[in-house]
C-alpha cells in the first residue's frame, strides 16, 4: 500500500492496528499470487494472471 498513514487516520475506525492489518493482508495477497504464478504455466493458462 502506498498511501500515507495520515490518509487512513482520517477514516473513522482506522487506526494504527487496522492499518497494520491492511498492510498484512496486502502482503499475504502478494505472496499468494506470486507463488501461484511460480507454480502455474502462465503462458499456457491466462486465467492464472
PDB file of C-alpha atoms in Angstrom:
ATOM      1  CA  UNK A   1       0.000   0.000   0.000  1.00  0.00           C
ATOM      2  CA  UNK A   2       1.398   3.321  -0.984  1.00  0.00           C
ATOM      3  CA  UNK A   3      -0.960   5.670   0.837  1.00  0.00           C
ATOM      4  CA  UNK A   4       0.327   7.707   3.741  1.00  0.00           C
ATOM      5  CA  UNK A   5      -0.826   6.635   7.218  1.00  0.00           C
ATOM      6  CA  UNK A   6      -2.288  10.125   7.707  1.00  0.00           C
ATOM      7  CA  UNK A   7      -4.749   9.464   4.872  1.00  0.00           C
ATOM      8  CA  UNK A   8      -6.102   6.424   6.709  1.00  0.00           C
ATOM      9  CA  UNK A   9      -6.263   8.173  10.066  1.00  0.00           C
ATOM     10  CA  UNK A  10      -8.928  10.474   8.617  1.00  0.00           C
ATOM     11  CA  UNK A  11     -11.266   7.469   8.284  1.00  0.00           C
ATOM     12  CA  UNK A  12     -13.279   6.691  11.401  1.00  0.00           C
ATOM     13  CA  UNK A  13     -12.253   3.362  12.888  1.00  0.00           C
ATOM     14  CA  UNK A  14      -8.941   3.102  11.059  1.00  0.00           C
ATOM     15  CA  UNK A  15      -6.062   3.496  13.455  1.00  0.00           C
ATOM     16  CA  UNK A  16      -2.600   2.013  13.756  1.00  0.00           C
ATOM     17  CA  UNK A  17      -3.876  -1.529  14.434  1.00  0.00           C
ATOM     18  CA  UNK A  18      -6.260  -1.568  11.462  1.00  0.00           C
ATOM     19  CA  UNK A  19      -3.558  -0.086   9.228  1.00  0.00           C
ATOM     20  CA  UNK A  20      -1.259  -2.912  10.297  1.00  0.00           C
ATOM     21  CA  UNK A  21      -3.935  -5.450   9.382  1.00  0.00           C
ATOM     22  CA  UNK A  22      -4.376  -3.854   5.958  1.00  0.00           C
ATOM     23  CA  UNK A  23      -0.632  -3.990   5.319  1.00  0.00           C
ATOM     24  CA  UNK A  24      -0.535  -7.630   6.405  1.00  0.00           C
ATOM     25  CA  UNK A  25      -3.364  -8.731   4.111  1.00  0.00           C
ATOM     26  CA  UNK A  26      -1.817  -6.858   1.184  1.00  0.00           C
ATOM     27  CA  UNK A  27       1.491  -8.671   1.775  1.00  0.00           C
ATOM     28  CA  UNK A  28      -0.260 -12.041   2.077  1.00  0.00           C
ATOM     29  CA  UNK A  29      -2.085 -11.447  -1.205  1.00  0.00           C
ATOM     30  CA  UNK A  30       1.171 -10.545  -2.968  1.00  0.00           C
ATOM     31  CA  UNK A  31       2.873 -13.679  -1.670  1.00  0.00           C
ATOM     32  CA  UNK A  32      -0.078 -15.902  -2.596  1.00  0.00           C
ATOM     33  CA  UNK A  33      -0.289 -14.672  -6.179  1.00  0.00           C
ATOM     34  CA  UNK A  34       3.491 -14.749  -6.610  1.00  0.00           C
ATOM     35  CA  UNK A  35       3.624 -18.377  -5.500  1.00  0.00           C
ATOM     36  CA  UNK A  36       0.643 -19.285  -7.667  1.00  0.00           C
ATOM     37  CA  UNK A  37       2.297 -17.769 -10.731  1.00  0.00           C
ATOM     38  CA  UNK A  38       5.528 -19.623  -9.948  1.00  0.00           C
ATOM     39  CA  UNK A  39       3.659 -22.970  -9.853  1.00  0.00           C
ATOM     40  CA  UNK A  40       1.422 -22.451 -12.892  1.00  0.00           C
ATOM     41  CA  UNK A  41       2.366 -22.105 -16.542  1.00  0.00           C
ATOM     42  CA  UNK A  42       1.246 -18.542 -17.092  1.00  0.00           C
ATOM     43  CA  UNK A  43       1.705 -18.653 -20.835  1.00  0.00           C
ATOM     44  CA  UNK A  44      -0.468 -21.749 -21.254  1.00  0.00           C
ATOM     45  CA  UNK A  45      -3.187 -20.688 -18.795  1.00  0.00           C
ATOM     46  CA  UNK A  46      -4.054 -16.973 -18.923  1.00  0.00           C
ATOM     47  CA  UNK A  47      -6.611 -17.385 -16.122  1.00  0.00           C
ATOM     48  CA  UNK A  48      -3.711 -17.629 -13.663  1.00  0.00           C
ATOM     49  CA  UNK A  49      -2.927 -13.960 -14.193  1.00  0.00           C
TER      50      UNK A  49
END
